[in-house]
Short mmCIF file of C-alpha atoms in Angstrom, two decimals:
data_model
loop_
_atom_site.label_atom_id
_atom_site.label_comp_id
_atom_site.label_asym_id
_atom_site.label_seq_id
_atom_site.Cartn_x
_atom_site.Cartn_y
_atom_site.Cartn_z
CA GLN A 1 -5.59 -10.80 22.86
CA VAL A 2 -8.78 -12.72 22.89
CA GLN A 3 -11.35 -11.15 25.24
CA LEU A 4 -14.96 -11.94 26.04
CA VAL A 5 -16.54 -9.26 28.20
CA GLN A 6 -20.02 -9.91 29.66
CA SER A 7 -22.71 -7.54 30.86
CA GLY A 8 -23.24 -6.91 34.48
CA ALA A 9 -25.23 -8.65 37.26
CA GLU A 10 -28.97 -8.83 36.92
CA VAL A 11 -31.86 -9.34 39.38
CA ARG A 12 -35.20 -10.55 38.11
CA LYS A 13 -38.41 -11.74 39.58
CA PRO A 14 -39.50 -15.29 38.91
CA GLY A 15 -41.38 -15.55 35.61
CA ALA A 16 -39.43 -12.67 34.03
CA SER A 17 -36.69 -12.83 31.34
CA VAL A 18 -33.04 -11.84 31.32
CA LYS A 19 -30.69 -11.11 28.42
CA VAL A 20 -26.94 -11.42 28.98
CA SER A 21 -24.44 -10.10 26.44
CA CYS A 22 -20.96 -11.23 25.58
CA LYS A 23 -18.73 -8.87 23.61
CA ALA A 24 -15.89 -10.61 21.74
CA SER A 25 -12.70 -8.98 20.60
CA GLY A 26 -9.13 -9.88 19.68
CA TYR A 27 -9.93 -12.50 17.10
CA THR A 28 -11.94 -12.98 13.91
CA PHE A 29 -15.45 -13.17 15.18
CA SER A 30 -16.81 -15.03 12.12
CA THR A 31 -14.51 -17.93 12.65
CA TYR A 32 -15.63 -19.28 16.05
CA HIS A 33 -18.80 -20.48 17.69
CA ILE A 34 -19.73 -19.39 21.24
CA HIS A 35 -20.80 -21.66 24.12
CA TRP A 36 -22.93 -20.65 27.09
CA VAL A 37 -22.35 -22.42 30.39
CA ARG A 38 -23.88 -21.70 33.78
CA GLN A 39 -22.97 -22.47 37.34
CA ALA A 40 -25.44 -22.36 40.24
CA PRO A 41 -24.01 -21.23 43.64
CA GLY A 42 -21.71 -23.91 45.00
CA GLN A 43 -22.49 -26.22 42.13
CA GLY A 44 -20.75 -27.62 39.00
CA LEU A 45 -20.73 -26.42 35.40
CA GLU A 46 -23.81 -26.89 33.14
CA TRP A 47 -23.56 -26.59 29.37
CA MET A 48 -26.57 -24.66 27.93
CA GLY A 49 -25.90 -24.48 24.24
CA ILE A 50 -23.78 -23.10 21.43
CA ILE A 51 -24.32 -20.63 18.56
CA ASN A 52 -22.42 -20.10 15.29
CA PRO A 53 -21.08 -16.50 14.65
CA SER A 54 -23.69 -15.65 12.03
CA GLY A 55 -26.42 -16.61 14.48
CA ASP A 56 -28.30 -18.92 12.08
CA SER A 57 -27.36 -22.20 13.87
CA THR A 58 -27.96 -23.01 17.44
CA THR A 59 -27.91 -26.13 19.51
CA TYR A 60 -29.52 -26.01 22.95
CA ALA A 61 -29.41 -28.51 25.80
CA GLN A 62 -32.70 -30.29 26.05
CA LYS A 63 -33.23 -28.88 29.51
CA PHE A 64 -33.36 -25.26 28.21
CA ARG A 65 -35.18 -25.71 24.93
CA GLY A 66 -38.20 -23.47 24.73
CA ARG A 67 -36.84 -21.07 27.31
CA VAL A 68 -33.44 -20.08 25.97
CA SER A 69 -32.53 -18.03 22.89
CA MET A 70 -29.03 -17.33 21.70
CA THR A 71 -28.35 -14.67 19.12
CA THR A 72 -25.46 -12.78 17.61
CA ASP A 73 -24.81 -9.23 16.35
CA THR A 74 -21.98 -9.47 13.84
CA SER A 75 -21.80 -5.62 13.55
CA THR A 76 -20.78 -5.39 17.19
CA THR A 77 -19.25 -8.81 17.61
CA THR A 78 -21.63 -9.48 20.47
CA VAL A 79 -23.49 -12.70 21.42
CA TYR A 80 -26.57 -12.72 23.50
CA MET A 81 -28.27 -15.35 25.73
CA GLU A 82 -31.83 -14.72 26.74
CA LEU A 83 -33.53 -16.99 29.27
CA SER A 84 -37.26 -16.64 29.87
CA SER A 85 -39.73 -17.83 32.50
CA LEU A 86 -37.05 -17.58 35.20
CA ARG A 87 -37.31 -19.76 38.31
CA SER A 88 -35.38 -19.43 41.54
CA ASP A 89 -33.13 -22.37 40.46
CA ASP A 90 -32.02 -20.26 37.45
CA THR A 91 -29.96 -18.23 39.90
CA ALA A 92 -26.42 -18.80 38.65
CA VAL A 93 -23.36 -17.31 37.08
CA TYR A 94 -23.68 -17.42 33.27
CA PHE A 95 -20.48 -17.74 31.25
CA CYS A 96 -19.85 -17.30 27.59
CA ALA A 97 -16.86 -19.11 26.08
CA ARG A 98 -15.31 -19.28 22.67
CA ALA A 99 -15.46 -22.66 20.94
CA GLY A 100 -11.98 -23.35 19.68
CA LEU A 101 -10.36 -26.47 18.16
CA TYR A 102 -12.58 -29.56 18.70
CA ASN A 103 -15.26 -27.17 20.09
CA VAL A 104 -13.27 -26.84 23.33
CA ALA A 105 -14.03 -23.76 25.49
CA ASP A 106 -10.64 -22.06 25.12
CA TYR A 107 -11.42 -18.51 26.21
CA TRP A 108 -14.10 -17.51 28.78
CA GLY A 109 -15.97 -14.36 29.76
CA GLN A 110 -15.77 -13.22 33.34
CA GLY A 111 -19.31 -14.48 34.12
CA THR A 112 -22.63 -12.71 34.78
CA LEU A 113 -24.51 -13.37 38.02
CA VAL A 114 -28.29 -13.66 37.36
CA THR A 115 -30.44 -13.73 40.45
CA ALA A 116 -34.10 -14.83 40.21
CA SER A 117 -35.74 -13.82 43.40
CA THR A 118 -38.84 -12.14 44.76
CA ASP B 1 -26.93 -37.96 26.84
CA ILE B 2 -23.35 -38.92 27.70
CA GLN B 3 -22.74 -38.86 31.50
CA LEU B 4 -19.29 -38.12 33.02
CA THR B 5 -18.42 -39.40 36.46
CA GLN B 6 -15.42 -37.82 38.15
CA SER B 7 -13.56 -39.28 41.10
CA PRO B 8 -12.77 -38.50 43.69
CA SER B 9 -15.11 -35.50 44.24
CA PHE B 10 -12.82 -34.22 46.95
CA LEU B 11 -9.09 -34.67 47.37
CA SER B 12 -6.79 -33.45 50.08
CA ALA B 13 -3.09 -33.31 49.08
CA SER B 14 0.21 -31.64 49.95
CA VAL B 15 2.48 -29.51 47.93
CA GLY B 16 4.76 -31.67 45.85
CA ASP B 17 2.30 -34.61 45.78
CA ARG B 18 1.39 -36.40 42.58
CA VAL B 19 -2.38 -36.16 42.06
CA GLU B 20 -4.59 -38.18 39.70
CA ILE B 21 -8.19 -37.33 38.93
CA THR B 22 -10.31 -39.74 36.83
CA CYS B 23 -13.28 -39.14 34.57
CA ARG B 24 -15.39 -41.97 33.26
CA ALA B 25 -17.81 -41.57 30.35
CA SER B 26 -21.00 -43.52 30.05
CA GLN B 27 -20.11 -44.50 26.45
CA ASP B 28 -17.19 -44.41 24.07
CA ILE B 29 -16.15 -40.80 23.35
CA SER B 30 -12.82 -41.64 21.62
CA SER B 31 -10.44 -38.86 22.73
CA SER B 32 -13.05 -36.09 22.86
CA LEU B 33 -12.36 -34.89 26.37
CA ALA B 34 -11.13 -31.70 27.89
CA TRP B 35 -10.05 -30.70 31.40
CA TYR B 36 -10.60 -27.33 33.07
CA GLN B 37 -9.37 -25.73 36.25
CA GLN B 38 -11.57 -23.30 38.17
CA LYS B 39 -10.61 -21.16 41.19
CA PRO B 40 -13.25 -19.55 43.39
CA GLY B 41 -14.94 -16.58 41.79
CA LYS B 42 -13.23 -17.06 38.48
CA ALA B 43 -14.12 -18.52 35.07
CA PRO B 44 -12.80 -22.00 34.26
CA LYS B 45 -9.43 -22.23 32.53
CA LEU B 46 -8.76 -24.75 29.81
CA LEU B 47 -5.87 -27.15 30.69
CA ILE B 48 -6.03 -30.07 28.27
CA TYR B 49 -8.04 -31.02 25.21
CA ALA B 50 -8.31 -34.05 22.97
CA ALA B 51 -7.65 -36.02 26.11
CA SER B 52 -3.89 -35.37 26.19
CA ILE B 53 -2.95 -32.11 24.38
CA LEU B 54 -1.73 -29.46 26.71
CA GLN B 55 -3.23 -26.01 26.05
CA SER B 56 -0.61 -23.35 25.26
CA GLY B 57 0.72 -21.75 28.43
CA VAL B 58 -0.33 -24.49 30.81
CA PRO B 59 2.57 -25.86 32.95
CA SER B 60 4.01 -29.25 31.89
CA ARG B 61 3.25 -30.76 35.36
CA PHE B 62 -0.32 -31.12 34.08
CA SER B 63 -0.96 -34.12 31.75
CA GLY B 64 -3.95 -36.04 30.47
CA SER B 65 -4.31 -39.57 29.35
CA GLY B 66 -7.00 -42.06 28.32
CA SER B 67 -9.44 -42.84 25.56
CA ARG B 68 -12.84 -44.26 24.94
CA THR B 69 -14.44 -44.21 28.44
CA ASP B 70 -11.62 -43.81 30.95
CA PHE B 71 -9.55 -40.68 31.31
CA THR B 72 -7.06 -39.28 33.91
CA LEU B 73 -5.78 -35.84 34.66
CA THR B 74 -2.38 -35.99 36.42
CA ILE B 75 -0.61 -33.21 38.22
CA SER B 76 3.05 -34.52 38.64
CA SER B 77 3.98 -32.23 41.54
CA LEU B 78 1.23 -30.20 43.18
CA GLN B 79 1.97 -26.47 43.52
CA PRO B 80 0.26 -23.91 45.80
CA GLU B 81 -1.54 -22.32 42.82
CA ASP B 82 -3.02 -25.74 41.77
CA PHE B 83 -5.54 -25.85 44.64
CA ALA B 84 -8.76 -25.50 42.79
CA THR B 85 -11.70 -27.43 41.32
CA TYR B 86 -11.15 -29.48 38.17
CA TYR B 87 -13.75 -30.48 35.65
CA CYS B 88 -13.78 -32.77 32.68
CA GLN B 89 -16.06 -32.17 29.69
CA HIS B 90 -16.74 -34.37 26.69
CA LEU B 91 -16.91 -32.88 23.18
CA ASN B 92 -18.18 -35.96 21.37
CA SER B 93 -21.75 -35.00 20.69
CA PHE B 94 -24.39 -32.51 21.90
CA PRO B 95 -25.03 -31.91 24.79
CA LEU B 96 -21.40 -31.33 25.83
CA THR B 97 -21.76 -32.32 29.42
CA PHE B 98 -19.37 -31.74 32.32
CA GLY B 99 -18.28 -34.03 35.07
CA GLY B 100 -19.27 -33.17 38.63
CA GLY B 101 -15.97 -31.68 39.54
CA THR B 102 -13.04 -32.60 41.82
CA LYS B 103 -12.02 -30.17 44.57
CA VAL B 104 -8.27 -30.30 45.41
CA GLU B 105 -7.54 -28.88 48.83
CA ILE B 106 -4.42 -28.38 50.93
CA LYS B 107 -3.75 -31.16 53.40
#
């Protein structure tokens, strides 16, 4: 069965960086792109960007360009999202999701809470 | 960027009620719309894509309709497990924005 398993919760100080991983299994990794979506406490969903499985094509939401980097490791079928220059309003749960037919997010990871706080 | 406006943002309903949630796009997105359900502390779950195609395993009481700028998610007979927050998302062009969400609570 398709599974996306994310790394555990992280706490960082403002200005630092965080790297979240998303390990994919149960499907052919090379066939599907991966989305990253975040959700601040009590707020809605925010699309951050998408990466192809080989990692050589990314599209980021304008809001995150210059601060976000998405990469893949095909040998371990793992996708990474690194966010730099963290601010307190980056505190959120970060989700990875497989981009299925029509790019729809058909399978989701469990989410990773990132807290940016002094 | 394409904006999605969901209404209502909050809905109180009873078990067995028919519920409709609307999503309006700021420009023509054809049928490039998905609906998700999210329960507290959980990841979203895909319900419908391409505006009206039911994702495998999703109960048939859920349906989607609409095209271009106006879309509707309908729950024909609300069940206890349907109390959750619902989001639309367009898939027409990057960025793939979400609507603000509709929280469905028990009356």
